[in-house]
Short mmCIF file of N, CA, C and O in Angstrom, two decimals:
data_model
loop_
_atom_site.label_atom_id
_atom_site.label_comp_id
_atom_site.label_asym_id
_atom_site.label_seq_id
_atom_site.Cartn_x
_atom_site.Cartn_y
_atom_site.Cartn_z
N MET A 28 -35.96 14.25 -17.57
CA MET A 28 -35.59 15.34 -16.58
C MET A 28 -35.74 16.66 -17.19
O MET A 28 -35.36 16.89 -18.26
N LYS A 29 -36.49 17.48 -16.51
CA LYS A 29 -36.62 18.88 -17.01
C LYS A 29 -35.38 19.61 -16.96
O LYS A 29 -34.41 19.35 -16.14
N ASN A 30 -35.29 20.70 -17.79
CA ASN A 30 -34.10 21.56 -17.72
C ASN A 30 -34.09 22.25 -16.47
O ASN A 30 -35.09 22.81 -16.07
N LYS A 31 -32.97 22.21 -15.81
CA LYS A 31 -32.77 22.86 -14.49
C LYS A 31 -32.42 24.31 -14.71
O LYS A 31 -31.70 24.66 -15.66
N ILE A 32 -32.84 25.18 -13.81
CA ILE A 32 -32.44 26.57 -13.80
C ILE A 32 -31.57 26.74 -12.55
O ILE A 32 -32.02 26.50 -11.43
N TYR A 33 -30.35 26.94 -12.76
CA TYR A 33 -29.41 27.06 -11.62
C TYR A 33 -29.26 28.50 -11.25
O TYR A 33 -28.92 29.37 -12.03
N LYS A 34 -29.63 28.69 -10.04
CA LYS A 34 -29.73 30.06 -9.53
C LYS A 34 -28.25 30.61 -9.19
O LYS A 34 -28.09 31.93 -9.19
N PHE A 35 -27.29 29.85 -9.09
CA PHE A 35 -25.95 30.34 -8.83
C PHE A 35 -24.90 29.95 -9.90
O PHE A 35 -23.73 29.81 -9.57
N ASN A 36 -25.44 29.71 -11.16
CA ASN A 36 -24.54 29.51 -12.34
C ASN A 36 -23.83 28.27 -12.17
O ASN A 36 -22.69 28.06 -12.74
N GLU A 37 -24.17 27.34 -11.44
CA GLU A 37 -23.57 26.04 -11.19
C GLU A 37 -23.22 25.36 -12.47
O GLU A 37 -22.02 24.68 -12.59
N ASP A 38 -24.07 25.23 -13.43
CA ASP A 38 -23.77 24.51 -14.62
C ASP A 38 -22.49 25.08 -15.46
O ASP A 38 -21.72 24.30 -15.77
N ALA A 39 -22.49 26.40 -15.51
CA ALA A 39 -21.39 27.03 -16.21
C ALA A 39 -20.12 26.85 -15.48
O ALA A 39 -19.04 26.67 -15.89
N LEU A 40 -20.17 26.94 -14.06
CA LEU A 40 -19.07 26.89 -13.18
C LEU A 40 -18.48 25.43 -13.22
O LEU A 40 -17.24 25.20 -13.22
N VAL A 41 -19.37 24.44 -13.24
CA VAL A 41 -18.91 23.08 -13.25
C VAL A 41 -18.20 22.83 -14.57
O VAL A 41 -17.16 22.14 -14.59
N LYS A 42 -18.71 23.28 -15.71
CA LYS A 42 -18.01 23.17 -17.00
C LYS A 42 -16.67 23.85 -16.81
O LYS A 42 -15.59 23.23 -17.38
N GLU A 43 -16.57 25.09 -16.41
CA GLU A 43 -15.31 25.78 -16.27
C GLU A 43 -14.30 24.95 -15.37
O GLU A 43 -13.15 24.86 -15.71
N PHE A 44 -14.81 24.38 -14.38
CA PHE A 44 -13.99 23.62 -13.48
C PHE A 44 -13.34 22.39 -14.14
O PHE A 44 -12.25 22.10 -14.07
N MET A 45 -14.21 21.70 -14.98
CA MET A 45 -13.76 20.51 -15.80
C MET A 45 -12.69 20.92 -16.78
O MET A 45 -11.71 20.26 -16.93
N ASP A 46 -12.92 22.12 -17.37
CA ASP A 46 -11.94 22.57 -18.34
C ASP A 46 -10.56 22.89 -17.53
O ASP A 46 -9.40 22.65 -18.03
N TYR A 47 -10.73 23.44 -16.30
CA TYR A 47 -9.55 23.71 -15.54
C TYR A 47 -8.80 22.41 -15.27
O TYR A 47 -7.56 22.25 -15.29
N ILE A 48 -9.56 21.38 -14.76
CA ILE A 48 -8.92 20.12 -14.55
C ILE A 48 -8.16 19.56 -15.71
O ILE A 48 -7.10 19.00 -15.64
N ASP A 49 -8.87 19.55 -16.83
CA ASP A 49 -8.27 19.21 -18.12
C ASP A 49 -6.92 19.92 -18.28
O ASP A 49 -5.94 19.29 -18.77
N SER A 50 -6.91 21.14 -18.01
CA SER A 50 -5.62 21.84 -18.20
C SER A 50 -4.48 21.46 -17.34
O SER A 50 -3.36 21.47 -17.69
N THR A 51 -4.88 20.98 -16.10
CA THR A 51 -3.85 20.47 -15.18
C THR A 51 -3.15 19.26 -15.72
O THR A 51 -2.01 18.98 -15.41
N TYR A 52 -3.85 18.44 -16.59
CA TYR A 52 -3.32 17.24 -17.03
C TYR A 52 -2.36 17.47 -18.18
O TYR A 52 -1.47 16.77 -18.50
N GLY A 53 -2.49 18.69 -18.84
CA GLY A 53 -1.63 19.07 -19.95
C GLY A 53 -0.40 19.89 -19.45
O GLY A 53 0.47 20.05 -20.15
N GLY A 54 -0.52 20.34 -18.22
CA GLY A 54 0.52 21.16 -17.65
C GLY A 54 1.75 20.35 -17.07
O GLY A 54 1.78 19.11 -17.27
N HIS A 55 2.66 20.95 -16.35
CA HIS A 55 3.75 20.26 -15.92
C HIS A 55 3.40 19.25 -14.94
O HIS A 55 4.32 18.44 -14.60
N TYR A 56 2.25 19.26 -14.26
CA TYR A 56 1.92 18.31 -13.25
C TYR A 56 1.72 16.80 -13.88
O TYR A 56 1.88 15.85 -13.19
N GLY A 57 1.40 16.79 -15.20
CA GLY A 57 1.17 15.51 -15.73
C GLY A 57 2.26 15.00 -16.70
O GLY A 57 2.09 14.00 -17.27
N GLN A 58 3.42 15.64 -16.68
CA GLN A 58 4.53 15.23 -17.59
C GLN A 58 5.12 13.83 -17.04
O GLN A 58 5.23 13.61 -15.77
N GLY A 59 5.38 13.00 -18.02
CA GLY A 59 6.09 11.75 -17.56
C GLY A 59 5.04 10.68 -17.10
O GLY A 59 5.47 9.65 -16.82
N GLY A 60 3.78 11.02 -17.23
CA GLY A 60 2.71 10.16 -16.91
C GLY A 60 2.58 9.85 -15.39
O GLY A 60 1.65 9.09 -15.04
N LEU A 61 3.25 10.43 -14.55
CA LEU A 61 3.09 10.22 -13.14
C LEU A 61 3.08 11.72 -12.48
O LEU A 61 3.83 12.52 -12.53
N GLN A 62 2.05 11.90 -11.66
CA GLN A 62 1.84 13.15 -10.94
C GLN A 62 2.39 12.93 -9.52
O GLN A 62 2.35 11.87 -8.97
N SER A 63 2.92 14.03 -8.94
CA SER A 63 3.52 13.90 -7.62
C SER A 63 2.46 13.46 -6.67
O SER A 63 2.73 12.83 -5.63
N ALA A 64 1.19 13.89 -6.80
CA ALA A 64 0.12 13.55 -5.98
C ALA A 64 -0.03 11.98 -5.93
O ALA A 64 -0.36 11.41 -4.88
N GLU A 65 0.23 11.26 -7.06
CA GLU A 65 0.12 9.82 -7.13
C GLU A 65 1.23 9.22 -6.13
O GLU A 65 0.90 8.23 -5.49
N VAL A 66 2.36 9.83 -6.07
CA VAL A 66 3.48 9.35 -5.22
C VAL A 66 3.04 9.52 -3.87
O VAL A 66 3.21 8.70 -2.93
N ILE A 67 2.52 10.73 -3.48
CA ILE A 67 2.10 11.07 -2.13
C ILE A 67 0.99 10.07 -1.68
O ILE A 67 1.02 9.62 -0.52
N VAL A 68 0.02 9.87 -2.58
CA VAL A 68 -1.04 8.84 -2.19
C VAL A 68 -0.41 7.50 -1.96
O VAL A 68 -0.76 6.76 -0.98
N ASP A 69 0.41 7.06 -2.88
CA ASP A 69 1.07 5.73 -2.70
C ASP A 69 1.86 5.59 -1.38
O ASP A 69 1.96 4.47 -0.85
N ARG A 70 2.34 6.69 -0.91
CA ARG A 70 3.04 6.58 0.31
C ARG A 70 2.19 6.78 1.57
O ARG A 70 2.55 6.84 2.82
N GLY A 71 0.93 6.89 1.38
CA GLY A 71 -0.11 6.92 2.42
C GLY A 71 -0.39 8.28 3.01
O GLY A 71 -1.02 8.40 4.10
N HIS A 72 -0.03 9.36 2.26
CA HIS A 72 -0.22 10.74 2.82
C HIS A 72 -1.12 11.54 1.99
O HIS A 72 -1.19 12.76 2.20
N GLY A 73 -2.00 10.86 1.09
CA GLY A 73 -2.74 11.58 0.22
C GLY A 73 -3.93 12.54 0.81
O GLY A 73 -3.93 13.66 0.43
N LEU A 74 -4.66 12.03 1.76
CA LEU A 74 -5.67 12.76 2.32
C LEU A 74 -5.21 13.89 3.02
O LEU A 74 -5.73 15.04 2.79
N GLY A 75 -4.12 13.91 3.72
CA GLY A 75 -3.60 15.00 4.40
C GLY A 75 -3.10 16.01 3.48
O GLY A 75 -3.05 17.20 3.62
N PHE A 76 -2.35 15.59 2.36
CA PHE A 76 -1.77 16.43 1.44
C PHE A 76 -2.89 17.20 0.73
O PHE A 76 -2.77 18.39 0.57
N PHE A 77 -3.94 16.56 0.35
CA PHE A 77 -5.02 17.28 -0.38
C PHE A 77 -5.75 18.23 0.53
O PHE A 77 -5.98 19.34 0.15
N LEU A 78 -6.02 17.83 1.81
CA LEU A 78 -6.70 18.76 2.66
C LEU A 78 -5.80 19.99 3.15
O LEU A 78 -6.29 21.07 3.29
N GLY A 79 -4.50 19.69 3.15
CA GLY A 79 -3.50 20.73 3.43
C GLY A 79 -3.54 21.72 2.39
O GLY A 79 -3.46 22.96 2.58
N ASN A 80 -3.58 21.31 1.14
CA ASN A 80 -3.72 22.20 -0.08
C ASN A 80 -4.92 23.02 -0.01
O ASN A 80 -5.05 24.21 -0.44
N VAL A 81 -6.14 22.36 0.40
CA VAL A 81 -7.37 23.15 0.48
C VAL A 81 -7.11 24.28 1.48
O VAL A 81 -7.44 25.40 1.15
N ASP A 82 -6.48 23.99 2.67
CA ASP A 82 -6.21 24.99 3.67
C ASP A 82 -5.26 26.06 3.02
O ASP A 82 -5.51 27.28 3.30
N LYS A 83 -4.23 25.68 2.40
CA LYS A 83 -3.17 26.59 1.86
C LYS A 83 -3.95 27.63 0.79
O LYS A 83 -3.75 28.80 1.01
N TYR A 84 -4.61 27.16 -0.12
CA TYR A 84 -5.19 27.95 -1.11
C TYR A 84 -6.34 28.80 -0.51
O TYR A 84 -6.62 29.98 -0.86
N ASN A 85 -7.10 28.30 0.39
CA ASN A 85 -8.10 29.10 1.12
C ASN A 85 -7.49 30.15 1.91
O ASN A 85 -8.06 31.28 1.79
N ALA A 86 -6.47 29.93 2.62
CA ALA A 86 -5.86 30.96 3.39
C ALA A 86 -5.09 32.03 2.43
O ALA A 86 -5.07 33.20 2.85
N ARG A 87 -4.72 31.63 1.33
CA ARG A 87 -4.01 32.58 0.36
C ARG A 87 -5.00 33.46 -0.39
O ARG A 87 -4.59 34.55 -0.87
N TYR A 88 -6.32 33.03 -0.39
CA TYR A 88 -7.23 33.79 -1.19
C TYR A 88 -7.21 35.25 -0.92
O TYR A 88 -7.28 35.69 0.23
N GLY A 89 -7.05 36.10 -1.78
CA GLY A 89 -7.19 37.57 -1.72
C GLY A 89 -5.82 38.21 -1.25
O GLY A 89 -5.77 39.43 -1.15
N LYS A 90 -4.82 37.49 -1.08
CA LYS A 90 -3.55 37.99 -0.42
C LYS A 90 -2.47 38.00 -1.57
O LYS A 90 -1.37 38.61 -1.29
N LYS A 91 -2.66 37.42 -2.73
CA LYS A 91 -1.59 37.32 -3.67
C LYS A 91 -2.14 37.61 -5.05
O LYS A 91 -3.11 37.05 -5.48
N GLY A 92 -1.57 38.65 -5.66
CA GLY A 92 -2.01 38.99 -7.03
C GLY A 92 -3.26 39.84 -7.15
O GLY A 92 -3.68 40.53 -6.27
N GLU A 93 -3.93 39.62 -8.20
CA GLU A 93 -5.09 40.30 -8.68
C GLU A 93 -6.34 39.45 -8.45
O GLU A 93 -6.26 38.22 -8.23
N PRO A 94 -7.56 40.06 -8.66
CA PRO A 94 -8.74 39.22 -8.52
C PRO A 94 -8.81 38.02 -9.34
O PRO A 94 -9.35 36.97 -8.87
N ALA A 95 -8.23 38.05 -10.50
CA ALA A 95 -8.16 36.88 -11.40
C ALA A 95 -7.31 35.75 -10.68
O ALA A 95 -7.66 34.58 -10.91
N ASP A 96 -6.23 36.09 -9.97
CA ASP A 96 -5.36 35.14 -9.25
C ASP A 96 -6.18 34.66 -8.07
O ASP A 96 -6.05 33.50 -7.72
N HIS A 97 -6.94 35.45 -7.45
CA HIS A 97 -7.77 35.02 -6.25
C HIS A 97 -8.77 34.02 -6.76
O HIS A 97 -9.05 32.97 -5.97
N ARG A 98 -9.32 34.26 -7.90
CA ARG A 98 -10.32 33.23 -8.52
C ARG A 98 -9.70 31.84 -8.76
O ARG A 98 -10.23 30.86 -8.57
N LYS A 99 -8.47 31.96 -9.24
CA LYS A 99 -7.71 30.76 -9.48
C LYS A 99 -7.45 29.91 -8.22
O LYS A 99 -7.43 28.76 -8.15
N ASP A 100 -7.26 30.64 -7.07
CA ASP A 100 -7.09 30.04 -5.76
C ASP A 100 -8.33 29.30 -5.37
O ASP A 100 -8.23 28.14 -4.84
N ILE A 101 -9.56 29.84 -5.74
CA ILE A 101 -10.81 29.14 -5.44
C ILE A 101 -10.89 27.88 -6.26
O ILE A 101 -11.24 26.82 -5.77
N LEU A 102 -10.41 27.94 -7.50
CA LEU A 102 -10.46 26.67 -8.38
C LEU A 102 -9.56 25.70 -7.78
O LEU A 102 -9.91 24.46 -7.78
N LYS A 103 -8.40 26.14 -7.26
CA LYS A 103 -7.47 25.12 -6.65
C LYS A 103 -8.09 24.47 -5.43
O LYS A 103 -7.82 23.28 -5.13
N VAL A 104 -8.75 25.30 -4.61
CA VAL A 104 -9.43 24.84 -3.40
C VAL A 104 -10.47 23.72 -3.79
O VAL A 104 -10.44 22.62 -3.18
N ILE A 105 -11.17 24.03 -4.91
CA ILE A 105 -12.21 23.05 -5.18
C ILE A 105 -11.65 21.73 -5.77
O ILE A 105 -11.95 20.63 -5.53
N HIS A 106 -10.43 21.89 -6.64
CA HIS A 106 -9.82 20.84 -7.14
C HIS A 106 -9.20 19.87 -6.06
O HIS A 106 -9.39 18.73 -6.06
N TYR A 107 -8.54 20.48 -5.12
CA TYR A 107 -7.93 19.74 -4.01
C TYR A 107 -9.03 19.06 -3.15
O TYR A 107 -8.89 17.90 -2.61
N ALA A 108 -10.23 19.71 -3.02
CA ALA A 108 -11.29 19.09 -2.29
C ALA A 108 -11.82 17.92 -3.00
O ALA A 108 -12.14 16.81 -2.44
N PHE A 109 -11.94 18.03 -4.38
CA PHE A 109 -12.43 16.71 -5.12
C PHE A 109 -11.34 15.65 -4.95
O PHE A 109 -11.74 14.51 -4.82
N LEU A 110 -10.09 15.92 -4.99
CA LEU A 110 -9.01 14.92 -4.88
C LEU A 110 -9.12 14.27 -3.46
O LEU A 110 -8.98 13.05 -3.32
N ALA A 111 -9.42 15.17 -2.43
CA ALA A 111 -9.64 14.69 -1.12
C ALA A 111 -10.82 13.73 -1.02
O ALA A 111 -10.78 12.75 -0.39
N LEU A 112 -11.81 14.07 -1.71
CA LEU A 112 -13.11 13.30 -1.66
C LEU A 112 -12.84 11.96 -2.39
O LEU A 112 -13.21 10.88 -1.82
N ASN A 113 -12.06 11.92 -3.44
CA ASN A 113 -11.70 10.71 -4.03
C ASN A 113 -10.93 9.88 -3.15
O ASN A 113 -11.07 8.65 -3.09
N GLU A 114 -9.84 10.48 -2.52
CA GLU A 114 -9.01 9.69 -1.60
C GLU A 114 -9.79 9.19 -0.38
O GLU A 114 -9.54 8.09 0.04
N HIS A 115 -10.71 9.97 0.13
CA HIS A 115 -11.62 9.49 1.22
C HIS A 115 -12.30 8.22 0.72
O HIS A 115 -12.30 7.15 1.37
N ASP A 116 -12.84 8.25 -0.45
CA ASP A 116 -13.63 7.11 -0.99
C ASP A 116 -12.67 5.88 -1.25
O ASP A 116 -12.97 4.74 -0.94
N ARG A 117 -11.49 6.19 -1.80
CA ARG A 117 -10.52 5.06 -1.96
C ARG A 117 -10.13 4.49 -0.58
O ARG A 117 -10.15 3.25 -0.50
N ILE A 118 -9.95 5.21 0.38
CA ILE A 118 -9.40 4.63 1.65
C ILE A 118 -10.59 3.82 2.25
O ILE A 118 -10.36 2.84 2.85
N HIS A 119 -11.80 4.26 2.14
CA HIS A 119 -12.94 3.62 2.75
C HIS A 119 -13.63 2.61 1.76
O HIS A 119 -14.77 2.22 1.95
N ASP A 120 -12.85 2.36 0.66
CA ASP A 120 -13.22 1.34 -0.21
C ASP A 120 -14.63 1.57 -0.95
O ASP A 120 -15.30 0.61 -1.21
N GLY A 121 -15.03 2.78 -0.92
CA GLY A 121 -16.23 3.08 -1.66
C GLY A 121 -17.41 2.59 -1.01
O GLY A 121 -18.64 2.51 -1.53
N THR A 122 -17.34 2.25 0.31
CA THR A 122 -18.48 1.67 1.11
C THR A 122 -19.53 2.76 1.61
O THR A 122 -20.54 2.37 2.04
N ILE A 123 -19.15 3.95 1.47
CA ILE A 123 -20.05 5.02 1.97
C ILE A 123 -20.91 5.43 0.73
O ILE A 123 -20.48 5.78 -0.35
N THR A 124 -22.25 5.31 0.92
CA THR A 124 -23.22 5.58 -0.07
C THR A 124 -24.00 6.81 0.40
O THR A 124 -24.52 6.67 1.46
N ILE A 125 -24.00 7.86 -0.44
CA ILE A 125 -24.87 9.07 -0.07
C ILE A 125 -25.99 9.17 -1.18
O ILE A 125 -25.63 9.16 -2.37
N SER A 126 -27.18 9.37 -0.70
CA SER A 126 -28.35 9.62 -1.59
C SER A 126 -28.64 11.01 -1.60
O SER A 126 -28.91 11.53 -0.49
N TYR A 127 -28.60 11.65 -2.76
CA TYR A 127 -29.02 13.10 -2.86
C TYR A 127 -30.40 13.11 -3.46
O TYR A 127 -30.62 12.70 -4.56
N LYS A 128 -31.28 13.78 -2.76
CA LYS A 128 -32.70 13.75 -3.22
C LYS A 128 -33.18 15.17 -3.24
O LYS A 128 -32.65 15.95 -2.49
#
């Protein structure tokens, strides 16, 4: 595969996003080996919880703090969207296959 040239800095942003995710596992959300999101998923409310948080941080963007805080809100939107995607796949037993060409 040839080296890709990303016009919108996606490669660096994906790496930054992975670093952000890694930091959440070391933070207070991961203490005790159980995240609150796991309990919410176990109770059957995961997808709604994740999508609700996408809405929350999307609506908050630009309204709290400085531009660096606004940027963190975007990272949270992306993270919760990824969690929603995973929950969608879990609910639908991974039977949805998408081909990207």
